[in-house]
Amino acid sequence: MNALPTPFAPARAEVAHAGADAAEVFDRLRRHLSPKLALTGSFAGRGAVETAALGPRVTLSDGRTALDFGSYAVTLLGHRHPAVVAAVRQQLETMPAATRSLANPVAAQAAACLAGYLGDRLPKVYFGLNGADVVEVAVKLARLATGRDRVLAVNGAFHGKSLGALALTHSPLYRAGLRGCTVDVVHLDPQDGDAVRRETAAAPVAALVFEPVQGENGALVLPPDVLRTWCADAAAAGALVVADEIQCGLRRCGERSLALAAGLPVDAVLLGKPLGGGVVPLSALVCSERFYAPLAADPFLHSATFGGHPLSCAALPAALEAIEELAPHGRRLSALLDAALERSAARFPQVVRAVRGTGLLRGVDLVSARAAGTVLVELAAAGLLVSPCLSRPTTVRLLPPLVCTEEDLAHGVELLDGALAAVALGTDTAGAGAARAGTAPRHATGAP
Ligand SMILES: Cc1ncc(COP(=O)(O)O)c(C=O)c1O
């Protein structure tokens, strides 16, 4: 097996552990944040909390370490990638905050860098911090640019939880108690190639918004032929096309942008999660002149205090460079993962219903939400952190970082097989026979 071409391997032994007082952390979480998050966090860490991290590994307060194949897709470059940390540190010691009245060179450089990274077909950039920030601004600009209101999204979509983004998110789980949404959205069946043609004929449409791979919906890859037809039909009807690649872009699934690589006629690509190198929060809308026109006419139409924050923007060039350096390694990891997950599914047919996804975004769909919850807890106990899927509770999501070695990947799959075996045999520590159908608590290991 080949060695990892980054400085992580030698540094691993130096991982610090801060020895936090875990009981006090849980008490504060319970009292001032969320009792449920305290509970799920305590399940996942078996009473310990996270204290430090480097590369693909996290150190817990009890001294244990865990491989991180989760972190909701943020840590594509692992934790504390040295080049990203150095860039952010330099900015921290120079000018971390912007005056917002003087021109800021860091945001300008990051925007030029990102537009160039995506091939310069989409020249305009708006920076946010979270994914939902740029979903909101995309919908707002599409409506203003077209003078239309309706938005088409996809069944199973996840675009965030702020009110505007929530209208596009499909799962009713996150809308409970909220009557009505601020955006007029129609959700389409991804098997229905005629859906966009029909909807645009029925009433004017401002935008079509889709994720090429629906991460929170179990790493579901949308059919490329349907996306091609939808995009062409939307463009023909004068609607703007938005690819939300906040989770699946930036080489997570092999390409810088899946939509651009496929030659889809998109007007905007949304990026986030690993865009700040796994060190700082950063998201971006990268779009055409037409899309951006309302904001070009009035930059205060949509602005936020921390938009284009220098500390976040400083990370971007270093993050993209590191991602590109590791992309060939990522392709090798992806091929290994393909084969390994196929073997796991064949070994445990009584527990695994399907394996989905592509690249380093994979979903192992289990026979029940309870089985998935049990696998998550078993894995955390064994030293592998993975993420649940917010919209598909039966699926366990694997998000290995580009910085893990082939040995790390093999070890992760070995731990997965162990957890699947425990669930299949009913010997799991979280409750025997969990594979038998039943409903687990919605978020078994601390999902936000
Ligand atoms: C495709 C996609 N879009 C948008 C979002 C929302 O991002 P955030 O949670 O950073 O607001 C997510 C989050 O998982 C996502 O996967």
Short mmCIF file of N, CA, C and O and ligand atoms in Angstrom, two decimals, residues 72-74 129-135 157-162 165 169 210-211 213-216 244-248 270 272-273 282-283 390 397 448, ligand 1:
data_model
loop_
_atom_site.label_atom_id
_atom_site.label_comp_id
_atom_site.label_asym_id
_atom_site.label_seq_id
_atom_site.Cartn_x
_atom_site.Cartn_y
_atom_site.Cartn_z
N TYR A 72 -19.76 15.39 8.84
CA TYR A 72 -20.73 15.97 7.90
C TYR A 72 -20.07 16.55 6.65
O TYR A 72 -20.47 17.59 6.15
N ALA A 73 -19.01 15.88 6.20
CA ALA A 73 -18.36 16.19 4.92
C ALA A 73 -17.48 17.44 4.95
O ALA A 73 -17.01 17.89 3.91
N VAL A 74 -17.25 18.00 6.12
CA VAL A 74 -16.43 19.23 6.19
C VAL A 74 -14.94 18.92 6.04
O VAL A 74 -14.20 19.64 5.36
N LEU A 129 -21.02 31.82 4.89
CA LEU A 129 -20.30 30.99 5.87
C LEU A 129 -20.84 29.56 5.87
O LEU A 129 -20.09 28.61 5.73
N ASN A 130 -22.16 29.42 5.99
CA ASN A 130 -22.78 28.10 5.93
C ASN A 130 -23.37 27.84 4.55
O ASN A 130 -23.60 28.78 3.77
N GLY A 131 -23.65 26.57 4.26
CA GLY A 131 -24.26 26.22 2.98
C GLY A 131 -25.59 26.94 2.78
O GLY A 131 -25.87 27.48 1.70
N ALA A 132 -26.43 26.94 3.82
CA ALA A 132 -27.76 27.55 3.68
C ALA A 132 -27.65 29.02 3.29
O ALA A 132 -28.53 29.55 2.59
N ASP A 133 -26.59 29.70 3.71
CA ASP A 133 -26.41 31.12 3.35
C ASP A 133 -26.45 31.29 1.83
O ASP A 133 -27.06 32.22 1.30
N VAL A 134 -25.74 30.41 1.12
CA VAL A 134 -25.64 30.61 -0.33
C VAL A 134 -26.83 30.00 -1.07
O VAL A 134 -27.14 30.41 -2.17
N VAL A 135 -27.53 29.05 -0.43
CA VAL A 135 -28.79 28.57 -1.00
C VAL A 135 -29.79 29.74 -0.98
O VAL A 135 -30.47 30.03 -1.97
N ALA A 157 -34.28 16.12 -1.56
CA ALA A 157 -33.23 17.15 -1.51
C ALA A 157 -32.96 17.62 -0.09
O ALA A 157 -33.86 17.66 0.76
N PHE A 158 -31.70 18.01 0.15
CA PHE A 158 -31.37 18.73 1.39
C PHE A 158 -30.57 19.97 1.02
O PHE A 158 -29.51 19.87 0.39
N HIS A 159 -31.10 21.14 1.38
CA HIS A 159 -30.41 22.39 1.05
C HIS A 159 -30.19 23.27 2.28
O HIS A 159 -29.83 24.43 2.14
N GLY A 160 -30.46 22.75 3.47
CA GLY A 160 -30.23 23.54 4.67
C GLY A 160 -31.53 23.77 5.42
O GLY A 160 -32.61 23.37 4.98
N LYS A 161 -31.41 24.46 6.57
CA LYS A 161 -32.55 24.57 7.48
C LYS A 161 -32.99 26.00 7.79
O LYS A 161 -33.92 26.19 8.56
N SER A 162 -32.31 27.02 7.23
CA SER A 162 -32.84 28.37 7.42
C SER A 162 -34.12 28.46 6.59
O SER A 162 -34.30 27.67 5.65
N ALA A 165 -34.01 28.22 2.67
CA ALA A 165 -33.39 26.96 2.23
C ALA A 165 -34.29 25.77 2.59
O ALA A 165 -34.38 24.80 1.83
N THR A 169 -35.54 22.08 0.93
CA THR A 169 -35.27 20.78 1.58
C THR A 169 -36.56 19.99 1.57
O THR A 169 -37.62 20.51 1.90
N PHE A 210 -30.72 21.51 -7.86
CA PHE A 210 -30.55 20.08 -7.60
C PHE A 210 -29.16 19.80 -7.05
O PHE A 210 -28.23 20.58 -7.26
N GLU A 211 -29.04 18.68 -6.36
CA GLU A 211 -27.73 18.16 -5.93
C GLU A 211 -27.40 17.00 -6.87
O GLU A 211 -28.19 16.04 -6.92
N VAL A 213 -25.43 14.63 -6.38
CA VAL A 213 -25.49 13.48 -5.46
C VAL A 213 -26.14 14.00 -4.18
O VAL A 213 -25.65 14.95 -3.58
N GLN A 214 -27.24 13.36 -3.79
CA GLN A 214 -27.96 13.82 -2.60
C GLN A 214 -27.34 13.19 -1.35
O GLN A 214 -27.68 12.07 -0.96
N GLY A 215 -26.44 13.94 -0.74
CA GLY A 215 -25.69 13.41 0.40
C GLY A 215 -26.57 13.03 1.57
O GLY A 215 -26.45 11.93 2.13
N GLU A 216 -27.47 13.94 1.97
CA GLU A 216 -28.29 13.67 3.16
C GLU A 216 -29.40 12.66 2.85
O GLU A 216 -30.09 12.20 3.75
N ASP A 244 -26.35 22.45 -6.49
CA ASP A 244 -25.90 22.54 -5.10
C ASP A 244 -24.87 21.43 -4.87
O ASP A 244 -25.22 20.26 -4.71
N GLU A 245 -23.61 21.83 -4.87
CA GLU A 245 -22.51 20.86 -4.69
C GLU A 245 -21.79 21.13 -3.36
O GLU A 245 -20.60 20.90 -3.20
N ILE A 246 -22.56 21.65 -2.42
CA ILE A 246 -22.02 21.97 -1.10
C ILE A 246 -21.42 20.72 -0.46
O ILE A 246 -20.40 20.78 0.22
N GLN A 247 -22.04 19.58 -0.70
CA GLN A 247 -21.52 18.33 -0.12
C GLN A 247 -20.73 17.50 -1.14
O GLN A 247 -19.73 16.88 -0.80
N CYS A 248 -21.18 17.47 -2.39
CA CYS A 248 -20.58 16.51 -3.33
C CYS A 248 -19.49 17.12 -4.21
O CYS A 248 -18.78 16.40 -4.91
N LEU A 270 -23.05 25.88 -6.14
CA LEU A 270 -22.92 26.23 -4.72
C LEU A 270 -21.89 25.32 -4.08
O LEU A 270 -21.93 24.10 -4.27
N GLY A 272 -19.43 24.66 -0.31
CA GLY A 272 -19.36 24.97 1.12
C GLY A 272 -18.55 23.90 1.81
O GLY A 272 -17.60 23.37 1.25
N LYS A 273 -18.96 23.54 3.01
CA LYS A 273 -18.32 22.49 3.82
C LYS A 273 -16.80 22.51 3.76
O LYS A 273 -16.20 23.24 4.53
N LEU A 282 -16.82 28.56 5.46
CA LEU A 282 -16.84 29.32 4.20
C LEU A 282 -17.75 28.61 3.21
O LEU A 282 -17.70 27.38 3.07
N SER A 283 -18.59 29.38 2.52
CA SER A 283 -19.41 28.81 1.44
C SER A 283 -19.41 29.83 0.31
O SER A 283 -19.04 31.00 0.50
N LEU A 390 -29.34 12.92 7.27
CA LEU A 390 -30.42 13.70 7.88
C LEU A 390 -31.78 13.36 7.30
O LEU A 390 -32.79 13.44 7.98
N ARG A 397 -23.55 7.05 6.65
CA ARG A 397 -22.77 7.72 5.60
C ARG A 397 -21.29 7.68 5.92
O ARG A 397 -20.87 8.03 7.03
N PRO A 448 -26.73 17.29 13.71
CA PRO A 448 -27.21 18.62 14.05
C PRO A 448 -28.68 18.80 13.72
O PRO A 448 -29.20 18.07 12.92
C1 LIG B 1 -26.23 19.73 -0.46
C2 LIG B 1 -26.33 20.59 0.75
N1 LIG B 1 -26.77 21.84 0.62
C3 LIG B 1 -26.88 22.66 1.67
C4 LIG B 1 -26.54 22.24 2.94
C5 LIG B 1 -26.67 23.16 4.10
O1 LIG B 1 -25.41 23.48 4.57
P1 LIG B 1 -25.21 24.11 6.03
O2 LIG B 1 -25.59 23.06 7.01
O3 LIG B 1 -23.76 24.45 6.07
O4 LIG B 1 -26.08 25.31 6.11
C6 LIG B 1 -26.07 20.94 3.12
C7 LIG B 1 -25.73 20.44 4.46
O5 LIG B 1 -25.58 19.29 4.71
C8 LIG B 1 -25.97 20.08 2.00
O6 LIG B 1 -25.55 18.82 2.12
#
